[in-house]
Short mmCIF file of C-alpha atoms in Angstrom, two decimals:
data_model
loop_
_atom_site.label_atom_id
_atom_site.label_comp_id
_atom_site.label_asym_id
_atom_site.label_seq_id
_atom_site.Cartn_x
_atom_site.Cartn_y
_atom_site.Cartn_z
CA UNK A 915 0.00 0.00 0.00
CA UNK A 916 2.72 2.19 0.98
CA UNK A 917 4.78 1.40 -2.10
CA UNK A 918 1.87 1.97 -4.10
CA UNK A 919 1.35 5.81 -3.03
CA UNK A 920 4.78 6.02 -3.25
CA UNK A 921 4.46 5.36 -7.01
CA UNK A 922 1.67 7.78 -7.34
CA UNK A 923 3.14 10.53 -5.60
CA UNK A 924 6.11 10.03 -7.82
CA UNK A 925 3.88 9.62 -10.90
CA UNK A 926 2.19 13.34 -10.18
CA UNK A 927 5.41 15.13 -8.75
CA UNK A 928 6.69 14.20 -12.31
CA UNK A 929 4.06 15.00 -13.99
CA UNK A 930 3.96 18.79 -12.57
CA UNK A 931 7.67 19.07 -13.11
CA UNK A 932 7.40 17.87 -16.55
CA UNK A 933 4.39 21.00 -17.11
CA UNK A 934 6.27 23.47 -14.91
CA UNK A 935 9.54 22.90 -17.26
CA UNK A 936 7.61 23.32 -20.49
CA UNK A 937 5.43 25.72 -19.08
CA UNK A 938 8.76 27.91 -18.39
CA UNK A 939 10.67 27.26 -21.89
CA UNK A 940 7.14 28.28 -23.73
CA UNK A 941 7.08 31.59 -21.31
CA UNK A 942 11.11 32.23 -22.23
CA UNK A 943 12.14 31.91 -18.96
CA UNK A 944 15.43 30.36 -20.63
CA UNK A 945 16.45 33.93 -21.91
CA UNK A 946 15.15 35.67 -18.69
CA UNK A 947 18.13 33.75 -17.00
CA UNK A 948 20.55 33.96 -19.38
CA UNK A 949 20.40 37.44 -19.63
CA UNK A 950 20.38 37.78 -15.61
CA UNK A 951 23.61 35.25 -15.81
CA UNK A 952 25.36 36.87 -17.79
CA UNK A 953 25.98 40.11 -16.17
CA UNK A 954 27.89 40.26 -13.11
CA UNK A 955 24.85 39.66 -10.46
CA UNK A 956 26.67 42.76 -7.86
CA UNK A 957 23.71 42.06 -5.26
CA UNK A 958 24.95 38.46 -4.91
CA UNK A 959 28.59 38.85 -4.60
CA UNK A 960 28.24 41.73 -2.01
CA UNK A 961 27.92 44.84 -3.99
CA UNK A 962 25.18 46.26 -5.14
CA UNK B 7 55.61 7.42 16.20
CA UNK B 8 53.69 4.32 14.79
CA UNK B 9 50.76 5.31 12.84
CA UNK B 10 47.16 4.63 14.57
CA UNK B 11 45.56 1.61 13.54
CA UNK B 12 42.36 1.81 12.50
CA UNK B 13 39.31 -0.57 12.88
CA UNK B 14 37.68 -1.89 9.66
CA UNK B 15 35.02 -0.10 10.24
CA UNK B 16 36.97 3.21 10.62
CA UNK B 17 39.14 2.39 7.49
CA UNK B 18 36.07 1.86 5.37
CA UNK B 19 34.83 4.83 6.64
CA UNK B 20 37.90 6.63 5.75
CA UNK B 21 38.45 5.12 2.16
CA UNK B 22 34.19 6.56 1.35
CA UNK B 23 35.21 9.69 2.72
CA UNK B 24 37.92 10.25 0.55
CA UNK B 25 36.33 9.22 -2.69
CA UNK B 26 33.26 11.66 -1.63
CA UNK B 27 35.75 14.27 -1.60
CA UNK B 28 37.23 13.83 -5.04
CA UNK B 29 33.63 13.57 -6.57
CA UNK B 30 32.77 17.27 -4.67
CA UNK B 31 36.03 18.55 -6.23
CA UNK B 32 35.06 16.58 -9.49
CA UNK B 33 31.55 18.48 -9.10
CA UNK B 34 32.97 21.96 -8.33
CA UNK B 35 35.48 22.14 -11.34
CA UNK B 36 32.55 20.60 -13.45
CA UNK B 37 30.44 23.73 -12.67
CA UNK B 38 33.30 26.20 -12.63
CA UNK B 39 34.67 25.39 -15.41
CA UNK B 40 35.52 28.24 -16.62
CA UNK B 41 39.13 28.71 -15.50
CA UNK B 42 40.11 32.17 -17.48
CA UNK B 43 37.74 33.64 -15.93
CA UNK B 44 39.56 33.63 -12.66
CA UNK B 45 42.37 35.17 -14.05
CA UNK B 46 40.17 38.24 -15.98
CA UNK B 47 38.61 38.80 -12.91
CA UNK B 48 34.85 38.33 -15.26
CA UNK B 49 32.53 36.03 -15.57
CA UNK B 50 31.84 33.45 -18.80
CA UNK B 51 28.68 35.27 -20.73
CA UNK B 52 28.14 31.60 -23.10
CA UNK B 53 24.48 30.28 -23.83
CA UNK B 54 25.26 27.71 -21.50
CA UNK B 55 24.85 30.03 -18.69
CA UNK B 56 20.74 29.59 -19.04
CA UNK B 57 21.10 26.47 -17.82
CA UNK B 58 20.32 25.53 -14.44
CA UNK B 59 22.57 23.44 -12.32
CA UNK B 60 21.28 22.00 -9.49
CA UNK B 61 23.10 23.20 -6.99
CA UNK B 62 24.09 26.19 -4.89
CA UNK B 63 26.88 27.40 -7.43
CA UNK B 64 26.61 31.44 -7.68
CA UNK B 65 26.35 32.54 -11.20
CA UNK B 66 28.59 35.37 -10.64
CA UNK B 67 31.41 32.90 -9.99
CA UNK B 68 33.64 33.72 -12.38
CA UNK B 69 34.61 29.96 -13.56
CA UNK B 70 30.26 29.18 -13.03
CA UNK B 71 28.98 27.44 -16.40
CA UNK B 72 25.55 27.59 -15.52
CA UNK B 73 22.72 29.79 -13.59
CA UNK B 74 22.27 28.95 -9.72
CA UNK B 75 19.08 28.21 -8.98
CA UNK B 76 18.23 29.86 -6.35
CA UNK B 77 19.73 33.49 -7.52
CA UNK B 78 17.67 32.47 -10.78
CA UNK B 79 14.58 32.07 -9.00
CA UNK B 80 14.47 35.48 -7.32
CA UNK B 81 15.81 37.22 -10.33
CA UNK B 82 13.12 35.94 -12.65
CA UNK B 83 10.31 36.52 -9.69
CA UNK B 84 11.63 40.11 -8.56
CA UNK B 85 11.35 41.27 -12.72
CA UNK B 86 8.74 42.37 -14.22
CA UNK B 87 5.69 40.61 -15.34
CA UNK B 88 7.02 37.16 -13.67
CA UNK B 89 6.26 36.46 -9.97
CA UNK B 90 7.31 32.64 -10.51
CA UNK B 91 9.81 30.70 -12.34
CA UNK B 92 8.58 27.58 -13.69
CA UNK B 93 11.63 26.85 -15.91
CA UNK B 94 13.98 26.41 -12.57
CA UNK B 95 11.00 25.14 -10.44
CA UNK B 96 10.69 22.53 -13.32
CA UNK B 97 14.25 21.40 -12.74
CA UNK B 98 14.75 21.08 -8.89
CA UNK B 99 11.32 18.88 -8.87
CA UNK B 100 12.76 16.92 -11.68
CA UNK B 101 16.23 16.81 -9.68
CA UNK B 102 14.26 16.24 -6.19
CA UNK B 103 12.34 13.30 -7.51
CA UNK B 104 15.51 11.38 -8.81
CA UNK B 105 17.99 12.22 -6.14
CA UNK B 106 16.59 13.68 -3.00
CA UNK B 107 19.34 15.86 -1.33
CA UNK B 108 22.25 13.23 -2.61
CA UNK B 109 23.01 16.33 -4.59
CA UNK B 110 23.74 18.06 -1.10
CA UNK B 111 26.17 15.48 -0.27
CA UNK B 112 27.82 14.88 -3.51
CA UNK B 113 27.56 17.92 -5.70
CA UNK B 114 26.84 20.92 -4.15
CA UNK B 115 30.34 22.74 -4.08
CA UNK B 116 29.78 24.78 -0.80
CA UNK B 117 28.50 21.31 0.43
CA UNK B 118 32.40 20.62 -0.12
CA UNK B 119 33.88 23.27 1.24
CA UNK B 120 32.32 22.55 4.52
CA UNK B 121 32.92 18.93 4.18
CA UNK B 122 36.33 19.80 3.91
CA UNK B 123 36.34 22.26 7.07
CA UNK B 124 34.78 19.04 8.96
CA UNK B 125 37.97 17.61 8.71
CA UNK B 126 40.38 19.70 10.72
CA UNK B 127 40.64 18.37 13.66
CA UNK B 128 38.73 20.33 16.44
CA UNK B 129 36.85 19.33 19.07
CA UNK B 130 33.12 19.23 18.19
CA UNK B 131 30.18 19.23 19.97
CA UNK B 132 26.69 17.75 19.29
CA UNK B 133 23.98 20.54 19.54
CA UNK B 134 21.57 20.08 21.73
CA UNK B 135 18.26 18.60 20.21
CA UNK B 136 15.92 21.55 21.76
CA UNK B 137 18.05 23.80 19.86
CA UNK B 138 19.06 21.80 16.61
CA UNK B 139 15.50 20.46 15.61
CA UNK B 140 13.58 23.64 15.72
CA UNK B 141 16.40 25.85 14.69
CA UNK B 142 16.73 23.46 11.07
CA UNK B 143 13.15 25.11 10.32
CA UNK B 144 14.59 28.01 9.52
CA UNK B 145 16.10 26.79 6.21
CA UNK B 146 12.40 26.43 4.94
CA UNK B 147 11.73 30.41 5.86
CA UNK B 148 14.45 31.25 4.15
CA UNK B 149 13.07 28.83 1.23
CA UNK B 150 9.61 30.56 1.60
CA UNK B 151 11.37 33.80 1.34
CA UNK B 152 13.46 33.08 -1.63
CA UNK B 153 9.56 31.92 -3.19
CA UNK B 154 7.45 34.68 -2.07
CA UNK B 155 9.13 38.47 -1.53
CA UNK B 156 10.96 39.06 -4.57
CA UNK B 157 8.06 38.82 -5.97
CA UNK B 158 5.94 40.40 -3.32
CA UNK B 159 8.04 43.92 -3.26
CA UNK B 160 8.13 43.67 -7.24
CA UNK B 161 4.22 43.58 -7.32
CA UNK B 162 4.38 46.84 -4.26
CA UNK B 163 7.04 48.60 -5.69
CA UNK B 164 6.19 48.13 -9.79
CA UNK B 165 9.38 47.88 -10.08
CA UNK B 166 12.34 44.95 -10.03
CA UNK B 167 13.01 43.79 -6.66
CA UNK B 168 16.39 42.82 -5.19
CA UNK B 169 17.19 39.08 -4.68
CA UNK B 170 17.76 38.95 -0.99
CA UNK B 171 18.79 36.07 0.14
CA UNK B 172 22.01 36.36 -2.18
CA UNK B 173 22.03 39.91 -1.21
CA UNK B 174 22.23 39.85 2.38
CA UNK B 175 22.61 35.78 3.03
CA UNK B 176 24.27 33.80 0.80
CA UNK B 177 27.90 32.48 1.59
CA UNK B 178 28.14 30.93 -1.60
CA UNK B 179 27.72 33.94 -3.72
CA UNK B 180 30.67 36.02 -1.40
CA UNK B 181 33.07 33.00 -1.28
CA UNK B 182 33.01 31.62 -5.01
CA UNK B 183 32.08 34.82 -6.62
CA UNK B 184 32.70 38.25 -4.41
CA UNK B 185 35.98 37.19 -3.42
CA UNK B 186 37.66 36.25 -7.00
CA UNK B 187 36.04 39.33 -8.53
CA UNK B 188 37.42 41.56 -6.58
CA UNK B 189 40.78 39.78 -6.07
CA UNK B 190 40.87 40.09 -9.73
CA UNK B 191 38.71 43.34 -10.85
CA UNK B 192 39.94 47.03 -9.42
CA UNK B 193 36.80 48.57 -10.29
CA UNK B 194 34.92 45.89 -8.27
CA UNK B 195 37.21 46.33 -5.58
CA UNK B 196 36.50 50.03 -5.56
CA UNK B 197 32.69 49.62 -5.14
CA UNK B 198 33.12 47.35 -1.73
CA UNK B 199 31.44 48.62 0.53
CA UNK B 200 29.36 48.13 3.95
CA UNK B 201 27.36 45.38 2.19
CA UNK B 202 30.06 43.28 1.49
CA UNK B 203 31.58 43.70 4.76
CA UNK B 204 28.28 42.40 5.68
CA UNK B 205 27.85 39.18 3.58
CA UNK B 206 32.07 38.74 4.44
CA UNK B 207 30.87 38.27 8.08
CA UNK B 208 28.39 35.81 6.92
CA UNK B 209 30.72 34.13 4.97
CA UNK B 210 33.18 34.10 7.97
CA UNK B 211 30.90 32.93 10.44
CA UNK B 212 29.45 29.79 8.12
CA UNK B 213 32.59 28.74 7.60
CA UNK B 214 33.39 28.75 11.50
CA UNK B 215 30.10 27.14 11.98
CA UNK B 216 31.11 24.07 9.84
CA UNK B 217 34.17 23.70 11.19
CA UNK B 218 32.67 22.97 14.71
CA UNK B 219 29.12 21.60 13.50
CA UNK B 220 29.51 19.64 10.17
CA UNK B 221 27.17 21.00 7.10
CA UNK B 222 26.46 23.92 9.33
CA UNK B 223 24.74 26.04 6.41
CA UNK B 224 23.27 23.25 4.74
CA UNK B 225 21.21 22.49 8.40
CA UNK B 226 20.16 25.48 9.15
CA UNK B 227 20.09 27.97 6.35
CA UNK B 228 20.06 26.91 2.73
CA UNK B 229 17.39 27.53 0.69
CA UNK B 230 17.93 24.59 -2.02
CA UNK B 231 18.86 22.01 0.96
CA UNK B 232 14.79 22.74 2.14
CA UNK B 233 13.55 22.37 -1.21
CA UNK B 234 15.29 19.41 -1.70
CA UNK B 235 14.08 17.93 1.37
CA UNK B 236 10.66 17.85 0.48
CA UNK B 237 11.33 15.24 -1.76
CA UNK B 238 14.00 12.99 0.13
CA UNK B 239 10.94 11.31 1.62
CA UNK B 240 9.66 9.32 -1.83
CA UNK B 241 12.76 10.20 -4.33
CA UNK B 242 13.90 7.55 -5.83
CA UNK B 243 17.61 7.07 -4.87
CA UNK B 244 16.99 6.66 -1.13
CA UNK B 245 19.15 4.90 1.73
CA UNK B 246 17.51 2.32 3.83
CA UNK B 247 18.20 0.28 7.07
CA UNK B 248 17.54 -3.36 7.31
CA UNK B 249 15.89 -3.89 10.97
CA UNK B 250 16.27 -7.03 11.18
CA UNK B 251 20.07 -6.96 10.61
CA UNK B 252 20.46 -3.44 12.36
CA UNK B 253 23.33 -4.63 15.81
CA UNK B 254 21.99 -0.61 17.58
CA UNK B 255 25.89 0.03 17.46
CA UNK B 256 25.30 3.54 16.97
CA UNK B 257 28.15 4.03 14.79
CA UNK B 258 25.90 5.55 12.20
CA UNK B 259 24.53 8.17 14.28
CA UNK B 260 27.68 9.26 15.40
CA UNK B 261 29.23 10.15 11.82
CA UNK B 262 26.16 11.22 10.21
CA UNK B 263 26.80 15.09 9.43
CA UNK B 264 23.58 16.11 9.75
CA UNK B 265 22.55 14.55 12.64
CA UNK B 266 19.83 12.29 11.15
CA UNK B 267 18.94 9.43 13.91
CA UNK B 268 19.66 6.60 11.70
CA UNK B 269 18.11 3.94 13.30
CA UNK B 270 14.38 5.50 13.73
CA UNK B 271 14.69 8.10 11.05
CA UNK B 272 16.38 7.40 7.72
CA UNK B 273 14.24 6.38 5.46
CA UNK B 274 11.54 9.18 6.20
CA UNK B 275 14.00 12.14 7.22
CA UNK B 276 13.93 15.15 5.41
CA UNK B 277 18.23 15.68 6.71
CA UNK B 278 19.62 13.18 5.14
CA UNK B 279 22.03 14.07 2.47
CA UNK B 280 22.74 10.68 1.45
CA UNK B 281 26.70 11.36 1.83
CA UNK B 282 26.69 7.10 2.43
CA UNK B 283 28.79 7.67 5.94
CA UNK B 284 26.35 5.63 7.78
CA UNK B 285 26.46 3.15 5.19
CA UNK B 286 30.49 2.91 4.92
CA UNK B 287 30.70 2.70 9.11
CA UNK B 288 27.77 0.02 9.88
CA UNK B 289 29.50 -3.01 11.15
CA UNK B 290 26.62 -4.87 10.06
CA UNK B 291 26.32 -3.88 6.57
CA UNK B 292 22.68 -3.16 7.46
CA UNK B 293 22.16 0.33 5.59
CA UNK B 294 22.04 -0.40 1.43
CA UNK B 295 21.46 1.54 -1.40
CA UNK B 296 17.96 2.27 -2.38
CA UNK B 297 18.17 1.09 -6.24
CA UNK B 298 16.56 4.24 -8.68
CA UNK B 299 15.12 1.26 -10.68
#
């Protein structure tokens, strides 16, 4: 029994990430953090 | 002097121990590769860079590959017209389900560095369990605020928010990527200011925390470490403990890093980072490998 909603909580937590990760490429989210990447982030290394 | 002998036990621990280090390192150079970038004192600007690693691995590093999550997560939900980032959601659940926090104890390069503190020899002391237990909860505020006020100020303000736990928390960001810049960049250097004397203290005082109570940050403070552990419960690579051939040595409680009770907790506890200690020190070979499939 256990095993079994082990399997489905697996089967639905993949599922949403799955969504969430195509869901995010479709929106551009790809570029959104590229571009923040790319520049030095000066918040995060104790500057800005 | 003769050199101390060591029980098999001890020795096997030992031997893991050492081959979990090299992996970290392996890990770390993997997502820093970008060596020149130490020397230039800037950061590597390739496509590449969209892509998410797993791990707590600031993107302002100047050898970093690839975007931290975390930092990417509050930078796409403190812009504008975002409040969540599905893309790098997407990816830790995909990451969570597989491995649980094993990417804690084997890939995360801060993970390392305090791994690495843990083994100068000082004497340590267990924290108390009235302070320890409650005091781990705080790693899931700081998750919920990672999650929630970028986003939140964004949607006040109208404007792009700050991302604050690398702003004013993050060790990470100050050790692998505030330190070489401005070892390396003179204009960085000249913009130092209050704020990084700030996260330097941080820095300063994780780094004494590990060295006197192992994985210090990743206990009590990281973000990714909490999201992580939502999963370790039903992901698939999970360590287990055979009752039935369990001796109640202890040995695995005493090693474990983070302080997981083994023997009533393993399976089920959100702590363990699946570094395999336990496993490598049980006498009674009585803590195995979870297969993924």
């Amino acid at each position: 029994m256990e095993e079994k909603r082990t399997l489905q909580l697996r089967i639905v937590v993949l599922a949403v990430a799955a969504a969430f990760l195509a869901i995010g490429l479709l929106r551009g989210e790809f570029s959104d953090v590229l571009a923040k990447a790319m520049r030095i982030c000066l918040e995060c290394i104790g500057i800005g | 002097m003769a050199d101390r002998k060591f029980t098999p036990a001890e020795a096997a621990q030992r031997k893991h121990d050492r081959k979990r280090l090299w992996i970290q390192a392996g890990f770390a150079a993997l997502f820093n590769g970008y060596a020149a970038g130490f020397a230039k004192g800037k950061i590597f600007t390739g496509p590449a860079k969209g892509v998410c690693v797993p791990v707590l691995n600031c993107y302002s590093c100047p050898g970093a590959l690839g975007a931290c999550p975390i930092g990417s997560l509050q930078a796409v939900a403190g812009g504008k017209g975002r409040s969540v980032s599905f893309y790098i959601l997407g990816v830790l659940m995909l990451f969570g389900l597989v491995f649980g926090r094993l990417l804690c104890g084997f890939a995360c390069p801060f993970g390392w560095i305090q791994d690495l503190l843990s083994r100068i020899p000082v004497r340590r002391k267990k924290v108390p369990e009235r302070i320890d237990r409650p005091a781990r909860k705080l790693k899931y505020v700081a998750l919920a605020a990672v999650l929630v006020l970028p986003a939140a100020v964004s949607a006040i303000k109208g404007s792009a928010a700050s991302p604050y736990f690398c702003k004013y928390l993050c060790p990470a960001g100050t050790l692998e990527g505030g330190i070489p810049l401005l070892l390396a960049n003179a204009n960085l250097r000249a913009m130092a200011g209050a704020l990084f004397t700030w996260k330097a203290l941080v820095l300063a005082a994780c780094l004494a925390g590990a060295l006197f109570i192992p994985r210090c940050f990743c206990r009590y403070l990281c973000p990714l470490g909490a999201f992580y552990s939502l999963f370790n419960r039903f992901a698939l690579y999970r360590l287990t403990l055979d009752r039935s051939s369990c001796i109640g040595c202890g040995k695995c409680e005493e090693v474990c890093p983070m302080a997981v009770r083994v023997t009533q907790e393993l399976e089920c506890s959100g702590e363990c980072i699946r570094c395999g200690k336990c496993k490598a020190v049980c006498p009674a070979g009585a803590i195995e490998n979870k297969k993924i499939f």
